[in-house]
Coordinates of C-alpha atoms in Angstrom, one line a residue:
M68 CA 58.7 25.6 -47.4
K69 CA 55.3 25.0 -49.3
A70 CA 56.8 26.2 -52.5
L71 CA 59.9 24.0 -52.0
L72 CA 57.7 20.9 -51.4
R73 CA 55.7 21.7 -54.6
L74 CA 59.0 21.9 -56.4
F75 CA 60.0 18.5 -55.1
A76 CA 56.7 17.0 -56.3
A77 CA 57.0 18.5 -59.7
T78 CA 60.7 17.9 -60.4
A79 CA 62.5 14.6 -61.1
M80 CA 64.8 14.5 -58.2
L81 CA 67.2 11.6 -58.6
V82 CA 68.5 9.2 -61.2
V83 CA 69.7 5.9 -59.7
V84 CA 72.6 4.3 -61.4
S85 CA 73.9 1.0 -60.0
G86 CA 72.8 2.0 -56.5
P87 CA 74.2 5.5 -55.8
A88 CA 71.8 8.3 -56.1
V89 CA 72.8 11.1 -58.6
P90 CA 71.1 14.4 -58.0
I91 CA 69.8 16.5 -60.8
S92 CA 69.2 20.2 -59.9
A93 CA 66.5 20.5 -57.3
P94 CA 67.2 22.0 -53.9
V95 CA 67.3 19.9 -50.7
G96 CA 66.6 22.8 -48.4
Q97 CA 66.1 26.5 -47.9
V98 CA 67.6 29.3 -45.9
L99 CA 65.4 30.6 -43.1
K100 CA 67.8 33.3 -41.9
A101 CA 71.3 34.4 -42.9
T102 CA 73.3 37.1 -41.0
Q103 CA 76.3 38.4 -42.9
T104 CA 78.0 36.6 -44.2
V105 CA 76.9 33.1 -45.1
R106 CA 78.1 31.5 -48.3
A107 CA 77.6 28.3 -50.3
S108 CA 79.7 26.7 -53.0
G109 CA 79.3 23.6 -55.0
N110 CA 77.6 22.3 -58.2
A111 CA 75.2 25.2 -58.0
G112 CA 78.1 27.7 -58.0
A113 CA 79.5 30.1 -55.4
R114 CA 77.0 32.5 -53.9
V115 CA 76.1 34.5 -50.8
L116 CA 73.1 33.1 -49.1
S117 CA 70.1 35.2 -47.9
K118 CA 66.6 34.4 -46.6
N119 CA 64.8 32.0 -49.0
S120 CA 67.9 31.0 -50.9
D121 CA 68.0 27.4 -51.9
V122 CA 70.5 24.8 -50.6
F123 CA 71.7 22.0 -52.9
F124 CA 73.3 18.6 -52.6
M125 CA 77.1 18.9 -52.1
D126 CA 76.8 22.6 -51.1
R127 CA 79.6 23.6 -48.8
I128 CA 78.0 26.1 -46.4
S129 CA 80.5 28.5 -44.7
T130 CA 80.3 31.5 -42.5
N131 CA 82.7 34.3 -41.6
A132 CA 83.5 35.4 -38.1
T133 CA 80.1 37.1 -37.6
G134 CA 78.0 34.9 -40.0
V135 CA 75.0 32.8 -38.7
G136 CA 72.8 30.7 -40.9
E137 CA 69.5 28.9 -40.2
F138 CA 68.3 26.3 -42.6
E139 CA 65.3 23.9 -43.1
F140 CA 65.4 20.8 -45.2
A141 CA 62.4 19.2 -47.1
D142 CA 61.6 16.8 -44.2
G143 CA 61.6 19.6 -41.5
T144 CA 65.1 19.0 -40.3
K145 CA 66.6 22.2 -39.0
L146 CA 70.2 23.2 -39.0
A147 CA 71.7 26.3 -37.4
V148 CA 75.3 27.2 -38.3
G149 CA 77.4 29.5 -36.2
P150 CA 80.3 31.9 -37.0
S151 CA 83.5 30.6 -38.7
A152 CA 81.8 27.3 -39.5
S153 CA 82.0 24.9 -42.5
V154 CA 79.5 22.1 -43.3
V155 CA 78.8 20.1 -46.4
V156 CA 75.4 18.5 -47.4
D157 CA 77.1 15.4 -48.7
S158 CA 74.4 12.7 -48.5
F159 CA 71.0 12.9 -50.0
V160 CA 68.3 10.5 -51.2
L161 CA 64.7 11.6 -51.2
K162 CA 62.0 9.1 -50.1
N163 CA 59.0 11.3 -50.9
N164 CA 58.0 14.9 -50.9
S165 CA 58.5 15.2 -47.1
S166 CA 61.1 12.7 -46.0
F167 CA 64.5 11.4 -46.9
K168 CA 65.9 7.9 -47.2
K169 CA 69.3 9.5 -46.5
L170 CA 70.4 13.0 -45.3
G171 CA 74.0 13.5 -44.2
L172 CA 76.3 16.3 -43.3
S173 CA 80.0 16.6 -42.9
A174 CA 81.1 19.3 -40.4
A175 CA 84.7 20.5 -40.8
K176 CA 84.7 23.3 -38.2
G177 CA 82.6 25.6 -36.1
T178 CA 79.4 25.2 -34.1
F179 CA 76.0 24.0 -35.3
R180 CA 72.7 22.9 -33.9
W181 CA 70.8 20.0 -35.5
I182 CA 67.1 19.2 -35.0
S183 CA 65.8 16.1 -36.7
G184 CA 62.8 16.2 -39.0
R185 CA 60.2 13.7 -40.1
S186 CA 62.5 11.1 -41.7
A187 CA 63.4 7.8 -40.1
S188 CA 66.3 8.1 -37.6
S189 CA 68.3 5.7 -39.8
A190 CA 68.3 8.4 -42.6
Y191 CA 70.5 10.8 -40.7
Q192 CA 74.3 10.7 -40.4
I193 CA 76.6 13.5 -39.3
R194 CA 80.3 13.2 -39.9
T195 CA 83.1 15.1 -38.3
P196 CA 86.9 14.8 -38.7
Y197 CA 87.0 12.9 -35.4
G198 CA 84.1 10.5 -35.7
T199 CA 80.6 9.8 -37.0
M200 CA 77.2 10.2 -35.3
G201 CA 73.8 8.5 -35.8
V202 CA 70.7 10.1 -34.3
R203 CA 67.3 9.0 -32.9
G204 CA 64.7 11.8 -32.8
T205 CA 67.4 14.0 -31.8
A206 CA 68.4 17.6 -31.1
F207 CA 72.0 18.4 -30.3
D208 CA 74.8 21.0 -30.5
V209 CA 78.2 20.2 -32.1
T210 CA 81.4 22.2 -32.0
V211 CA 84.5 21.3 -34.0
R212 CA 87.6 23.3 -32.9
N213 CA 91.3 22.9 -32.2
G214 CA 91.5 19.2 -33.0
R215 CA 88.4 18.1 -31.1
V216 CA 84.7 17.7 -31.5
Y217 CA 82.3 18.4 -28.7
V218 CA 78.7 17.0 -28.8
A219 CA 76.0 18.1 -26.3
L220 CA 72.6 16.3 -26.3
I221 CA 69.4 18.4 -26.0
S222 CA 66.8 15.7 -26.6
G223 CA 66.5 12.2 -28.0
S224 CA 69.7 10.2 -28.2
A225 CA 72.8 10.0 -30.4
K226 CA 75.5 7.5 -30.9
F227 CA 79.0 8.8 -31.6
C228 CA 81.8 6.5 -32.9
T229 CA 85.4 7.1 -33.5
G230 CA 87.1 4.0 -34.9
S231 CA 85.8 1.0 -33.0
S232 CA 84.9 3.0 -29.9
C233 CA 81.4 4.3 -29.5
Q234 CA 79.4 6.1 -26.8
T235 CA 75.7 6.8 -26.6
L236 CA 74.2 10.1 -25.4
N237 CA 70.7 9.7 -24.0
R238 CA 70.4 12.2 -21.1
T239 CA 69.7 15.9 -21.7
C240 CA 72.7 18.1 -21.1
D241 CA 75.2 15.3 -21.3
Y242 CA 78.2 15.7 -23.6
I243 CA 81.2 13.9 -25.1
V244 CA 84.5 14.9 -26.5
A245 CA 86.6 13.1 -29.2
D246 CA 89.9 13.8 -30.9
G247 CA 90.0 10.9 -33.3
R248 CA 91.9 8.7 -30.9
N249 CA 90.2 9.2 -27.5
L250 CA 86.4 9.3 -26.9
S251 CA 85.1 10.4 -23.5
K252 CA 82.2 8.9 -21.7
P253 CA 79.0 10.9 -21.5
E254 CA 79.1 13.5 -18.7
P255 CA 76.9 16.3 -17.6
I256 CA 78.1 19.7 -18.8
S257 CA 77.6 21.2 -15.4
S258 CA 80.0 18.7 -13.7
A259 CA 82.8 19.0 -16.3
F260 CA 83.0 22.8 -16.3
T261 CA 83.3 25.0 -13.3
K262 CA 83.6 28.3 -15.2
R263 CA 80.6 29.2 -17.3
A264 CA 82.6 31.3 -19.7
M265 CA 84.5 28.2 -20.9
A266 CA 81.3 26.1 -21.3
A267 CA 79.7 29.0 -23.1
E268 CA 82.6 29.2 -25.5
I269 CA 82.3 25.5 -26.4
F270 CA 78.4 25.5 -26.5
P271 CA 77.3 29.1 -27.4
Y272 CA 73.7 28.2 -28.3
L273 CA 73.2 26.5 -24.9
A274 CA 74.7 29.6 -23.1
N275 CA 72.6 32.1 -25.1
P276 CA 69.6 30.6 -26.9
N277 CA 68.5 34.1 -28.0
R278 CA 71.2 33.9 -30.7
L279 CA 68.8 31.6 -32.5
S280 CA 65.3 32.1 -33.9
S281 CA 62.5 30.8 -31.7
R282 CA 62.0 27.6 -33.8
F283 CA 65.5 26.6 -32.9
R284 CA 65.2 27.2 -29.1
I285 CA 64.2 23.7 -27.9
G286 CA 64.9 22.4 -24.4
G287 CA 68.4 22.3 -22.9
G288 CA 68.0 25.9 -21.9
N289 CA 69.3 25.3 -18.3
C290 CA 72.3 23.0 -19.1
L291 CA 74.8 25.7 -18.0
S292 CA 72.8 27.1 -15.0
R293 CA 74.7 25.2 -12.3
I294 CA 78.1 26.5 -13.5
A295 CA 79.5 29.5 -11.6
A296 CA 80.0 32.6 -13.7
V297 CA 83.4 33.1 -12.0
G298 CA 85.6 31.0 -9.9
K299 CA 88.6 28.8 -9.8
G300 CA 88.8 26.4 -12.7
N301 CA 88.7 22.7 -12.4
V302 CA 91.4 20.2 -13.3
R303 CA 90.8 20.4 -17.1
E304 CA 90.7 24.2 -17.1
A305 CA 93.9 24.4 -15.1
A306 CA 95.6 22.0 -17.5
A307 CA 94.4 24.2 -20.4
A308 CA 95.9 27.3 -18.8
D309 CA 99.3 25.6 -18.6
A310 CA 99.1 24.5 -22.3
E311 CA 100.1 26.5 -25.3
P312 CA 97.8 29.4 -26.3
G313 CA 94.6 28.2 -28.0
A314 CA 95.0 24.6 -26.8
E315 CA 91.9 22.8 -25.7
P316 CA 91.5 20.9 -22.4
D317 CA 92.0 17.1 -22.7
P318 CA 88.8 15.1 -23.3
P319 CA 87.1 13.9 -20.1
G320 CA 88.4 10.5 -19.1
A321 CA 91.9 11.0 -20.6
E322 CA 94.9 10.9 -18.2
P323 CA 95.5 12.6 -15.9
D324 CA 91.8 13.6 -15.6
P325 CA 89.6 12.0 -12.9
E326 CA 86.9 9.6 -13.8
P327 CA 83.5 11.2 -14.6
P328 CA 81.1 11.5 -11.7
T329 CA 78.6 8.7 -11.2
G330 CA 75.5 10.9 -10.5
K331 CA 72.7 11.2 -13.0
C332 CA 73.3 14.9 -13.6
G333 CA 75.2 17.9 -12.5
G334 CA 72.2 20.1 -11.7
N335 CA 69.3 20.0 -9.2
C336 CA 67.9 16.8 -10.4
G337 CA 64.6 15.3 -9.5
N338 CA 63.7 11.7 -8.6
G339 CA 61.3 10.6 -11.3
K340 CA 61.5 9.7 -15.0
G341 CA 60.9 13.0 -16.7
Q342 CA 62.8 14.1 -19.8
G343 CA 63.8 17.5 -18.6
G344 CA 65.7 18.4 -15.6
G345 CA 66.8 20.6 -12.8
N346 CA 63.8 22.0 -10.9
G347 CA 61.0 19.4 -10.8
N348 CA 60.4 16.3 -8.7
D349 CA 59.9 14.1 -11.8
D350 CA 63.0 15.1 -13.7
E351 CA 66.3 13.4 -14.5
G352 CA 68.2 15.8 -16.7
G353 CA 69.8 19.1 -16.4
G354 CA 67.2 21.3 -18.0
N355 CA 64.4 23.5 -16.7
D356 CA 61.2 21.5 -17.5
P357 CA 58.2 21.7 -15.2

């Protein structure tokens, strides 16, 4: 990244015309890891990405069924993109060599993990087909599939809005579901899923952090620990089994689903004000912090 930052310092990055920022040709980020096959297409042309490849404004990053990409932007923001995914770096205004005034992504499909960097929280915005998210010192996982978006909080907080309806995630291992019309209330992952396999399909990085490089494995590692590996499904899973093949369960809170539980978490919570969760006396969330 040092070479990238020197390039930022030496290159004229933006020309501002009547407000909007118009990029010239410098990269906004760099590939840390790319497992076959990760591609980019945009103003910089179509290309296969590999370690140390540059990422540019308006690049569409896509992966095939086995592709996994890990990226770092100039402010230290990290993005991991899973198989069969598509995201676009569609908003970019550089503040200085190490932070952004604006950095935005549009996620069309697939799973990705976001870890905020050094820029102000107001600089970041993530768009999905079913709503928009603002972040505050945040790490989270997002999956877009079959007409819904699922967002799980790992740390910090995030506000997700679809139309005029908004929900704020501020507890580790809470998640929401949106389909563009309905938006669920935040709910612990461990209370919404009774079969671990289904939760793992929606949130693969929470189920298996080892799919990611060590710098992407932050907190949230125990979010799925209270879910049985096998067993009879809950109401949502049973409804999904009766639906057409490939259909997703209804978002939590949608009829005829029951109301979300009122407890603070679905795991073995503590009683204090810690940030992690399940095994300490000073915890609130669903993680595994001391």
